[in-house]
Short mmCIF file of C-alpha atoms in Angstrom, two decimals:
data_model
loop_
_atom_site.label_atom_id
_atom_site.label_comp_id
_atom_site.label_asym_id
_atom_site.label_seq_id
_atom_site.Cartn_x
_atom_site.Cartn_y
_atom_site.Cartn_z
CA UNK A 1 35.66 -0.14 -0.62
CA UNK A 2 37.17 3.20 0.34
CA UNK A 3 38.94 3.64 -3.01
CA UNK A 4 37.10 4.10 -6.33
CA UNK A 5 36.58 0.75 -8.09
CA UNK A 6 34.66 -0.59 -11.04
CA UNK A 7 32.13 -3.35 -11.37
CA UNK A 8 32.95 -6.61 -13.18
CA UNK A 9 33.51 -6.32 -16.99
CA UNK A 10 30.43 -8.48 -17.55
CA UNK A 11 28.50 -5.29 -16.81
CA UNK A 12 29.53 -4.11 -20.29
CA UNK A 13 27.21 -6.74 -21.74
CA UNK A 14 24.38 -5.57 -19.52
CA UNK A 15 24.98 -1.91 -20.35
CA UNK A 16 24.98 -2.77 -24.07
CA UNK A 17 21.82 -4.89 -23.88
CA UNK A 18 20.05 -2.17 -21.92
CA UNK A 19 20.98 0.40 -24.58
CA UNK A 20 19.87 -1.93 -27.39
CA UNK A 21 16.56 -2.52 -25.62
CA UNK A 22 15.96 1.20 -25.05
CA UNK A 23 16.69 2.10 -28.68
CA UNK A 24 14.95 -0.96 -30.04
CA UNK A 25 11.59 0.04 -28.57
CA UNK A 26 11.51 3.09 -30.82
CA UNK A 27 13.41 1.74 -33.83
CA UNK A 28 11.65 -1.59 -34.43
CA UNK A 29 8.63 -0.05 -36.25
CA UNK A 30 10.98 2.03 -38.43
CA UNK A 31 13.14 -1.02 -39.19
CA UNK A 32 10.10 -3.05 -40.25
CA UNK A 33 9.07 -0.29 -42.63
CA UNK A 34 12.63 -0.05 -44.00
CA UNK A 35 12.89 -3.81 -44.58
CA UNK A 36 9.75 -3.64 -46.68
CA UNK A 37 11.57 -1.33 -49.13
CA UNK A 38 14.29 -3.14 -51.17
CA UNK A 39 16.38 0.01 -51.71
CA UNK A 40 16.72 0.48 -47.95
CA UNK A 41 17.88 -3.05 -47.14
CA UNK A 42 21.45 -2.38 -48.36
CA UNK A 43 21.78 0.55 -45.98
CA UNK A 44 20.44 -1.54 -43.13
CA UNK A 45 22.92 -4.32 -43.96
CA UNK A 46 25.78 -1.92 -43.20
CA UNK A 47 24.06 0.38 -40.75
CA UNK A 48 22.86 -2.14 -38.16
CA UNK A 49 26.33 -3.69 -37.52
CA UNK A 50 27.82 -0.18 -37.22
CA UNK A 51 25.09 0.82 -34.77
CA UNK A 52 25.71 -2.33 -32.72
CA UNK A 53 29.48 -1.65 -32.70
CA UNK A 54 28.80 1.89 -31.49
CA UNK A 55 26.61 0.55 -28.68
CA UNK A 56 29.32 -1.89 -27.58
CA UNK A 57 31.90 0.93 -27.59
CA UNK A 58 29.55 3.10 -25.58
CA UNK A 59 29.03 0.24 -23.11
CA UNK A 60 32.80 -0.06 -22.62
CA UNK A 61 33.14 3.69 -22.04
CA UNK A 62 30.21 3.65 -19.62
CA UNK A 63 31.85 0.80 -17.68
CA UNK A 64 35.17 2.67 -17.52
CA UNK A 65 33.46 5.78 -16.14
CA UNK A 66 31.27 3.95 -13.60
CA UNK A 67 33.00 3.79 -10.19
CA UNK A 68 31.78 3.49 -6.61
CA UNK A 69 33.35 3.91 -3.17
CA UNK A 70 32.65 4.78 0.46
CA UNK A 71 33.70 8.18 1.74
CA UNK A 72 32.99 9.34 5.29
CA UNK A 73 29.34 8.65 6.05
CA UNK A 74 28.27 8.29 2.43
CA UNK A 75 28.12 5.74 -0.34
CA UNK A 76 29.21 7.44 -3.57
CA UNK A 77 28.90 6.57 -7.24
CA UNK A 78 30.28 8.47 -10.25
CA UNK A 79 29.19 7.71 -13.80
CA UNK A 80 28.50 9.22 -17.22
CA UNK A 81 30.34 9.27 -20.55
CA UNK A 82 29.59 12.74 -21.93
CA UNK A 83 28.09 14.26 -18.80
CA UNK A 84 29.72 13.28 -15.51
CA UNK A 85 27.28 12.60 -12.70
CA UNK A 86 27.89 12.04 -9.00
CA UNK A 87 25.44 10.58 -6.51
CA UNK A 88 26.01 10.60 -2.75
CA UNK A 89 23.85 8.45 -0.47
CA UNK A 90 24.04 9.13 3.30
CA UNK A 91 24.02 5.92 5.34
CA UNK A 92 21.02 7.03 7.39
CA UNK A 93 18.87 7.05 4.22
CA UNK A 94 19.60 3.42 3.34
CA UNK A 95 16.52 1.23 3.83
CA UNK A 96 17.34 -2.17 2.35
CA UNK A 97 20.21 -3.90 0.57
CA UNK A 98 19.32 -6.46 -2.11
CA UNK A 99 21.62 -9.01 -3.69
CA UNK A 100 20.36 -11.02 -6.67
CA UNK A 101 21.93 -13.42 -9.13
CA UNK A 102 20.39 -14.34 -12.46
CA UNK A 103 21.47 -17.29 -14.56
CA UNK A 104 24.12 -15.21 -16.35
CA UNK A 105 25.47 -13.89 -13.04
CA UNK A 106 25.71 -17.39 -11.58
CA UNK A 107 27.70 -18.63 -14.58
CA UNK A 108 30.44 -16.12 -13.72
CA UNK A 109 30.10 -16.23 -9.93
CA UNK A 110 28.71 -12.69 -9.81
CA UNK A 111 25.78 -10.91 -8.18
CA UNK A 112 23.78 -7.72 -8.63
CA UNK A 113 23.59 -5.28 -5.70
CA UNK A 114 20.74 -2.80 -5.18
CA UNK A 115 20.70 -0.24 -2.38
CA UNK A 116 17.26 1.21 -1.68
CA UNK A 117 16.54 4.44 0.14
CA UNK A 118 13.56 6.18 1.71
CA UNK A 119 11.57 8.06 -0.92
CA UNK A 120 13.85 6.92 -3.72
CA UNK A 121 11.02 6.58 -6.23
CA UNK A 122 10.20 3.51 -8.27
CA UNK A 123 13.84 2.55 -8.92
CA UNK A 124 16.68 1.57 -6.62
CA UNK A 125 18.88 4.52 -5.67
CA UNK A 126 22.13 2.63 -6.27
CA UNK A 127 22.70 -0.36 -8.56
CA UNK A 128 25.89 -2.35 -9.17
CA UNK A 129 25.14 -4.53 -12.18
CA UNK A 130 27.87 -7.16 -11.62
CA UNK A 131 30.12 -7.72 -8.60
CA UNK A 132 32.10 -10.76 -7.40
CA UNK A 133 30.34 -12.43 -4.49
CA UNK A 134 33.11 -11.69 -1.97
CA UNK A 135 33.15 -7.96 -2.79
CA UNK A 136 29.34 -7.81 -2.65
CA UNK A 137 29.35 -9.55 0.75
CA UNK A 138 31.99 -7.12 2.04
CA UNK A 139 29.99 -4.12 0.80
CA UNK A 140 26.81 -5.48 2.36
CA UNK A 141 28.58 -6.05 5.69
CA UNK A 142 30.00 -2.51 5.73
CA UNK A 143 26.67 -0.92 4.85
CA UNK A 144 24.85 -2.93 7.51
CA UNK A 145 27.34 -1.85 10.16
CA UNK A 146 27.20 1.78 9.06
CA UNK A 147 23.39 1.71 8.96
CA UNK A 148 23.15 0.20 12.44
CA UNK A 149 25.51 2.88 13.73
CA UNK A 150 22.92 5.53 12.82
CA UNK A 151 19.99 3.69 14.37
CA UNK A 152 18.78 4.20 17.89
CA UNK A 153 19.72 1.32 20.19
CA UNK A 154 17.36 -1.63 19.83
CA UNK A 155 16.90 -5.12 21.17
CA UNK A 156 19.51 -7.16 19.36
CA UNK A 157 18.37 -10.71 18.78
CA UNK A 158 20.53 -13.78 18.51
CA UNK A 159 20.93 -15.57 15.18
CA UNK A 160 17.59 -17.15 14.24
CA UNK A 161 16.79 -18.95 10.98
CA UNK A 162 13.61 -20.20 9.34
CA UNK A 163 13.44 -22.19 6.10
CA UNK A 164 10.45 -22.91 3.91
CA UNK A 165 9.93 -26.66 3.81
CA UNK A 166 9.10 -28.54 0.61
CA UNK A 167 5.62 -29.34 1.93
CA UNK A 168 4.94 -25.68 2.77
CA UNK A 169 6.24 -24.64 -0.66
CA UNK A 170 3.78 -27.00 -2.37
CA UNK A 171 0.90 -25.70 -0.22
CA UNK A 172 1.97 -22.14 -1.05
CA UNK A 173 2.08 -22.88 -4.78
CA UNK A 174 -1.21 -24.78 -4.74
CA UNK A 175 -3.10 -21.95 -3.01
CA UNK A 176 -1.49 -19.08 -4.92
CA UNK A 177 -3.77 -16.51 -6.53
CA UNK A 178 -1.46 -16.47 -9.54
CA UNK A 179 -3.85 -18.82 -11.38
CA UNK A 180 -6.06 -15.83 -12.19
CA UNK A 181 -3.16 -13.94 -13.75
CA UNK A 182 -2.01 -16.96 -15.76
CA UNK A 183 -5.56 -17.74 -16.90
CA UNK A 184 -5.98 -14.14 -18.08
CA UNK A 185 -2.70 -14.39 -20.00
CA UNK A 186 -3.80 -17.66 -21.68
CA UNK A 187 -7.14 -16.15 -22.72
CA UNK A 188 -5.35 -13.03 -24.00
CA UNK A 189 -3.05 -15.17 -26.16
CA UNK A 190 -6.01 -17.18 -27.49
CA UNK A 191 -7.87 -13.96 -28.34
CA UNK A 192 -4.92 -12.82 -30.50
CA UNK A 193 -4.62 -16.03 -32.56
CA UNK A 194 -6.47 -14.52 -35.52
CA UNK A 195 -3.99 -11.63 -35.60
CA UNK A 196 -1.02 -14.01 -35.77
CA UNK A 197 -2.66 -16.48 -38.17
CA UNK A 198 -5.20 -14.45 -40.19
CA UNK A 199 -5.63 -17.09 -42.90
CA UNK A 200 -6.32 -19.89 -40.46
CA UNK A 201 -9.60 -18.33 -39.24
CA UNK A 202 -8.96 -19.80 -35.78
CA UNK A 203 -11.91 -18.11 -34.08
CA UNK A 204 -14.31 -18.98 -36.88
CA UNK A 205 -13.42 -22.66 -36.69
CA UNK A 206 -13.48 -22.57 -32.89
CA UNK A 207 -16.96 -20.99 -32.86
CA UNK A 208 -18.26 -23.60 -35.32
CA UNK A 209 -16.75 -26.44 -33.30
CA UNK A 210 -18.08 -24.99 -30.04
CA UNK A 211 -21.55 -24.75 -31.56
CA UNK A 212 -21.33 -28.39 -32.63
CA UNK A 213 -20.30 -29.43 -29.14
CA UNK A 214 -23.02 -27.37 -27.51
CA UNK A 215 -25.58 -29.14 -29.68
CA UNK A 216 -24.86 -32.58 -28.33
CA UNK A 217 -21.66 -32.91 -26.31
CA UNK A 218 -21.70 -30.42 -23.45
CA UNK A 219 -19.43 -32.72 -21.46
CA UNK A 220 -16.62 -32.00 -23.95
CA UNK A 221 -17.00 -28.26 -23.37
CA UNK A 222 -16.69 -28.83 -19.64
CA UNK A 223 -13.60 -30.96 -20.27
CA UNK A 224 -11.95 -28.24 -22.40
CA UNK A 225 -12.65 -25.58 -19.78
CA UNK A 226 -11.30 -27.87 -17.07
CA UNK A 227 -8.11 -28.52 -19.06
CA UNK A 228 -7.53 -24.78 -19.58
CA UNK A 229 -7.97 -24.11 -15.86
CA UNK A 230 -5.70 -27.06 -15.03
CA UNK A 231 -3.01 -25.71 -17.37
CA UNK A 232 -3.26 -22.27 -15.74
CA UNK A 233 -2.98 -23.82 -12.28
CA UNK A 234 0.09 -25.87 -13.25
CA UNK A 235 1.82 -22.82 -14.74
CA UNK A 236 0.99 -20.82 -11.62
CA UNK A 237 2.32 -23.69 -9.49
CA UNK A 238 5.58 -23.74 -11.44
CA UNK A 239 5.97 -19.96 -11.25
CA UNK A 240 5.48 -19.88 -7.48
CA UNK A 241 7.98 -22.71 -6.94
CA UNK A 242 10.58 -20.89 -9.05
CA UNK A 243 9.90 -17.66 -7.20
CA UNK A 244 9.97 -18.93 -3.61
CA UNK A 245 12.08 -22.09 -3.90
CA UNK A 246 14.89 -22.12 -1.35
CA UNK A 247 13.21 -19.42 0.75
CA UNK A 248 15.20 -18.68 3.88
CA UNK A 249 14.70 -16.04 6.56
CA UNK A 250 17.18 -15.20 9.29
CA UNK A 251 17.56 -12.55 11.95
CA UNK A 252 21.12 -11.37 12.54
CA UNK A 253 21.36 -8.68 15.19
CA UNK A 254 19.15 -5.80 14.08
CA UNK A 255 18.82 -7.02 10.48
CA UNK A 256 16.41 -9.41 8.79
CA UNK A 257 17.94 -11.19 5.80
CA UNK A 258 15.69 -12.89 3.25
CA UNK A 259 16.91 -15.27 0.52
CA UNK A 260 14.71 -16.81 -2.18
CA UNK A 261 14.61 -18.03 -5.77
CA UNK A 262 15.09 -21.40 -7.43
CA UNK A 263 16.96 -20.24 -10.55
CA UNK A 264 17.39 -16.50 -10.03
CA UNK A 265 18.67 -16.00 -6.50
CA UNK A 266 17.62 -12.94 -4.51
CA UNK A 267 18.85 -11.78 -1.11
CA UNK A 268 17.49 -8.77 0.74
CA UNK A 269 18.67 -7.23 4.02
CA UNK A 270 16.18 -5.09 5.97
CA UNK A 271 17.15 -3.22 9.16
CA UNK A 272 14.44 -3.99 11.71
CA UNK A 273 14.12 -0.30 12.54
CA UNK A 274 13.10 0.41 8.95
CA UNK A 275 10.03 -1.83 9.10
CA UNK A 276 6.94 0.34 9.52
CA UNK A 277 4.36 -2.42 10.00
CA UNK A 278 3.81 -6.16 9.70
CA UNK A 279 0.91 -7.36 7.59
CA UNK A 280 -0.69 -10.77 8.16
CA UNK A 281 -2.70 -12.00 5.16
CA UNK A 282 -5.20 -14.88 5.25
CA UNK A 283 -6.36 -15.63 1.71
CA UNK A 284 -9.63 -17.33 0.84
CA UNK A 285 -7.89 -20.63 0.09
CA UNK A 286 -5.38 -20.50 2.94
CA UNK A 287 -7.64 -19.42 5.80
CA UNK A 288 -9.60 -22.72 5.87
CA UNK A 289 -6.22 -24.51 6.01
CA UNK A 290 -5.13 -22.40 8.97
CA UNK A 291 -2.27 -20.81 6.99
CA UNK A 292 -1.17 -17.17 6.82
CA UNK A 293 1.32 -15.10 4.84
CA UNK A 294 3.48 -12.40 6.45
CA UNK A 295 4.50 -9.20 4.69
CA UNK A 296 6.31 -6.04 5.74
CA UNK A 297 5.60 -2.39 5.03
CA UNK A 298 8.83 -0.48 4.56
CA UNK A 299 10.03 2.80 3.05
CA UNK A 300 12.30 1.04 0.57
CA UNK A 301 11.57 1.17 -3.16
CA UNK A 302 12.01 -1.73 -5.54
CA UNK A 303 12.20 -4.40 -2.89
CA UNK A 304 8.79 -3.74 -1.48
CA UNK A 305 6.69 -4.71 -4.45
CA UNK A 306 4.72 -7.90 -4.78
CA UNK A 307 6.95 -10.80 -3.75
CA UNK A 308 9.63 -8.38 -2.54
CA UNK A 309 7.64 -7.40 0.56
CA UNK A 310 7.13 -10.99 1.75
CA UNK A 311 8.53 -11.63 5.20
CA UNK A 312 7.51 -15.31 5.17
CA UNK A 313 5.30 -16.68 2.37
CA UNK A 314 3.26 -19.23 4.31
CA UNK A 315 3.06 -20.23 7.95
CA UNK A 316 0.58 -22.12 10.17
CA UNK A 317 -1.48 -19.54 12.02
CA UNK A 318 -0.89 -21.36 15.30
CA UNK A 319 2.85 -20.66 14.93
CA UNK A 320 2.39 -16.95 14.19
CA UNK A 321 2.84 -15.55 17.75
CA UNK A 322 6.03 -17.54 18.34
CA UNK A 323 7.38 -16.65 14.91
CA UNK A 324 6.87 -12.90 15.41
CA UNK A 325 8.32 -13.07 18.93
CA UNK A 326 11.53 -14.65 17.62
CA UNK A 327 12.00 -12.80 14.33
CA UNK A 328 10.55 -9.38 15.19
CA UNK A 329 9.88 -9.09 18.95
CA UNK A 330 9.41 -5.35 18.41
CA UNK A 331 6.01 -6.22 16.88
CA UNK A 332 4.84 -8.82 19.41
CA UNK A 333 1.31 -8.31 20.77
CA UNK A 334 -1.86 -10.20 21.56
CA UNK A 335 -4.03 -11.14 18.58
CA UNK A 336 -7.25 -10.87 20.62
CA UNK A 337 -9.42 -8.12 19.19
CA UNK A 338 -12.14 -5.72 20.25
CA UNK A 339 -14.95 -6.19 17.75
CA UNK A 340 -17.24 -3.59 16.23
CA UNK A 341 -20.62 -2.57 17.70
CA UNK A 342 -23.64 -4.49 16.43
CA UNK A 343 -25.18 -1.34 14.92
CA UNK A 344 -22.34 -1.15 12.36
CA UNK A 345 -23.26 -4.52 10.83
CA UNK A 346 -25.90 -3.02 8.54
CA UNK A 347 -23.30 -0.81 6.91
CA UNK A 348 -21.23 -3.83 5.91
CA UNK A 349 -24.30 -5.68 4.61
CA UNK A 350 -25.69 -2.80 2.55
CA UNK A 351 -22.42 -1.75 0.90
CA UNK A 352 -21.96 -5.28 -0.46
CA UNK A 353 -25.58 -6.21 -1.17
CA UNK A 354 -26.99 -3.15 -2.97
CA UNK A 355 -24.50 -3.10 -5.91
CA UNK A 356 -24.94 -6.86 -6.34
CA UNK A 357 -28.74 -6.45 -6.33
CA UNK A 358 -28.57 -3.77 -9.04
CA UNK A 359 -26.39 -6.02 -11.21
CA UNK A 360 -28.80 -8.94 -10.69
CA UNK A 361 -31.81 -6.83 -11.75
CA UNK A 362 -30.03 -5.63 -14.90
CA UNK A 363 -29.03 -9.20 -15.78
CA UNK A 364 -32.63 -10.36 -15.33
CA UNK A 365 -33.93 -7.64 -17.65
CA UNK A 366 -31.37 -8.03 -20.44
CA UNK A 367 -30.20 -11.66 -20.32
CA UNK A 368 -32.21 -14.87 -20.95
CA UNK A 369 -30.91 -16.62 -17.85
CA UNK A 370 -30.30 -13.43 -15.92
CA UNK A 371 -32.29 -14.49 -12.86
CA UNK A 372 -29.37 -16.75 -11.96
CA UNK A 373 -27.51 -13.53 -11.04
CA UNK A 374 -29.73 -13.18 -7.96
CA UNK A 375 -27.19 -15.37 -6.23
CA UNK A 376 -24.92 -12.30 -6.22
CA UNK A 377 -26.85 -10.41 -3.49
CA UNK A 378 -26.70 -13.53 -1.31
CA UNK A 379 -22.94 -13.74 -1.82
CA UNK A 380 -22.68 -10.01 -1.11
CA UNK A 381 -24.58 -10.40 2.15
CA UNK A 382 -22.35 -13.33 3.16
CA UNK A 383 -19.24 -11.26 2.39
CA UNK A 384 -20.58 -8.28 4.35
CA UNK A 385 -21.32 -10.50 7.34
CA UNK A 386 -17.80 -11.96 7.20
CA UNK A 387 -16.29 -8.46 6.94
CA UNK A 388 -18.19 -7.34 10.03
CA UNK A 389 -17.29 -10.42 12.06
CA UNK A 390 -13.58 -10.21 11.19
CA UNK A 391 -13.14 -6.46 11.73
CA UNK A 392 -11.56 -5.33 14.99
CA UNK A 393 -8.73 -3.56 16.76
CA UNK A 394 -6.38 -3.85 19.73
CA UNK A 395 -4.08 -1.40 21.52
CA UNK A 396 -1.28 -2.93 23.56
CA UNK A 397 2.31 -2.10 24.54
CA UNK A 398 2.53 1.01 22.34
CA UNK A 399 1.34 -1.00 19.35
CA UNK A 400 -1.86 -0.87 17.36
CA UNK A 401 -3.49 -3.86 15.68
CA UNK A 402 -6.17 -3.40 13.01
CA UNK A 403 -7.98 -6.22 11.20
CA UNK A 404 -10.31 -5.99 8.23
CA UNK A 405 -11.43 -8.01 5.23
CA UNK A 406 -12.02 -7.29 1.56
CA UNK A 407 -11.99 -10.85 0.24
CA UNK A 408 -9.09 -12.17 2.29
CA UNK A 409 -8.58 -11.23 5.94
CA UNK A 410 -5.75 -8.78 6.64
CA UNK A 411 -4.22 -7.82 9.99
CA UNK A 412 -1.78 -4.93 10.49
CA UNK A 413 0.55 -4.63 13.48
CA UNK A 414 1.77 -1.03 13.71
CA UNK A 415 4.14 0.37 16.37
CA UNK A 416 2.92 3.66 17.78
CA UNK A 417 5.94 5.63 16.64
CA UNK A 418 5.55 4.41 13.03
CA UNK A 419 2.14 6.03 12.52
CA UNK A 420 2.43 8.93 10.09
CA UNK A 421 -1.10 10.25 10.40
CA UNK A 422 -4.54 9.33 11.68
CA UNK A 423 -7.92 10.38 10.32
CA UNK A 424 -11.42 9.86 11.72
CA UNK A 425 -14.40 10.47 9.42
CA UNK A 426 -18.18 10.00 9.40
CA UNK A 427 -20.84 9.90 6.74
CA UNK A 428 -24.39 11.11 7.59
CA UNK A 429 -25.69 7.60 8.30
CA UNK A 430 -22.75 6.83 10.57
CA UNK A 431 -23.23 10.11 12.44
CA UNK A 432 -26.77 9.04 13.39
CA UNK A 433 -25.40 5.83 14.89
CA UNK A 434 -22.31 7.40 16.52
CA UNK A 435 -20.07 5.39 14.19
CA UNK A 436 -16.90 6.40 12.38
CA UNK A 437 -14.19 5.30 9.97
CA UNK A 438 -10.64 5.12 11.30
CA UNK A 439 -7.77 5.51 8.84
CA UNK A 440 -4.11 5.08 9.78
CA UNK A 441 -1.21 5.95 7.45
CA UNK A 442 2.34 4.61 7.73
CA UNK A 443 5.31 5.45 5.54
CA UNK A 444 5.95 3.11 2.61
CA UNK A 445 7.83 3.09 -0.69
CA UNK A 446 6.20 5.82 -2.79
CA UNK A 447 3.41 7.12 -0.59
CA UNK A 448 1.80 6.53 2.77
CA UNK A 449 0.24 3.07 3.10
CA UNK A 450 -3.22 3.43 4.61
CA UNK A 451 -5.16 1.02 6.80
CA UNK A 452 -8.86 1.61 7.31
CA UNK A 453 -11.41 0.22 9.75
CA UNK A 454 -15.05 1.05 9.03
CA UNK A 455 -17.85 1.20 11.58
CA UNK A 456 -15.96 1.91 14.81
CA UNK A 457 -17.72 3.50 17.74
CA UNK A 458 -16.87 7.22 17.60
CA UNK A 459 -15.77 7.20 21.25
CA UNK A 460 -13.34 4.33 20.61
CA UNK A 461 -11.87 6.18 17.62
CA UNK A 462 -11.39 9.27 19.79
CA UNK A 463 -9.65 7.19 22.47
CA UNK A 464 -7.20 5.80 19.89
CA UNK A 465 -6.56 9.29 18.53
CA UNK A 466 -5.81 10.63 22.02
CA UNK A 467 -3.56 7.60 22.67
CA UNK A 468 -1.62 8.33 19.51
CA UNK A 469 -1.48 12.09 20.11
CA UNK A 470 -0.22 11.63 23.68
CA UNK A 471 3.04 9.99 22.56
CA UNK A 472 3.87 12.92 20.26
CA UNK A 473 3.77 15.54 23.04
#
């Protein structure tokens, strides 16, 4: 690791494919136009193979020039064919180390390594496209040791491991909100059928058939809608199983290591000191089942998006305190909350009910069955009441807990020293009731992640601000 070395030659294929993809995005429209002209086809017959050969040659040169090594307290990479570039990454900036293996990697016994840094933007700071597993493991071990060397002393925890059971995986997949995304994709594909098959008049025939069904066989319409939703749910189920199959979480010393993926394997190592907050999510479908999902807020880049920020995908809520105490004792605290004052309840009710009431009135005026929309204000009032009842806070052992609800209930556990900023605000109505909005910001991948609690007593907000300010001075 301390001498310059190259990645596996399979990276040449990846470099070439990446170049083809980048050029192809701009060239495909031009190629389609050229193919439509017979006199240009002969030039394309010779030109495309030459262009592909040039790309392969460039990929080989790029691979030859791409080297990495460790020097002093830095991870270094040098690359570039025409313009030589050097990138030095100090160990103290390293946030997470990710190891992944796609199907092609697994065929050759290789992995992809990504090193993510604080404020590194939307892409990983350092990427090794193809490394043998033993070299990747050695690099990961060295970087973890070097990173821990720059951290302040912490409470090292013995080796602890959690695995996602098959039953929990099925519950996770069954209650995933991915069905909405898949359903939108299915409807988008259906809406484009006429563009792909213009002569078939798909939508015209569908509209005629739907009108025929509506005239006498409404049950068939219900069946078709049910089958579409069922298909979306099954595809979402399959996607979640592929994404989180084989999920494993372990704590080794001051590092949390997460492995997941049924076909494409991913492994991520997060130093515990880099975690800014723990987020507990109770979705609409999972809360009645007593299940929660745990996520982390970190300053890393690519690893903290969507599924990448999952600490544990699904867990019985009753096991949450014990789980946090074992995996991340630095975030352990009581989940008992101080609620909001009763006078703040009206704010939650009005902000959800008034927009729904306006929509219901407009639907009644302009739609034949618009009066059915008056169920929306009732749902808005129910949501506002739930938001008020679930909102709360707790301060304990130099940690702050904030809970709120949009649709699902979300709880943040934030160590005092991780708070980046705090803001207390009031609108005119809140000022009359001595209420306030509390907003806490912690460092995350591209910007500060904010947590807000509406309707707090102004005196309580001031107490929390003084508590936070006291530890800085």
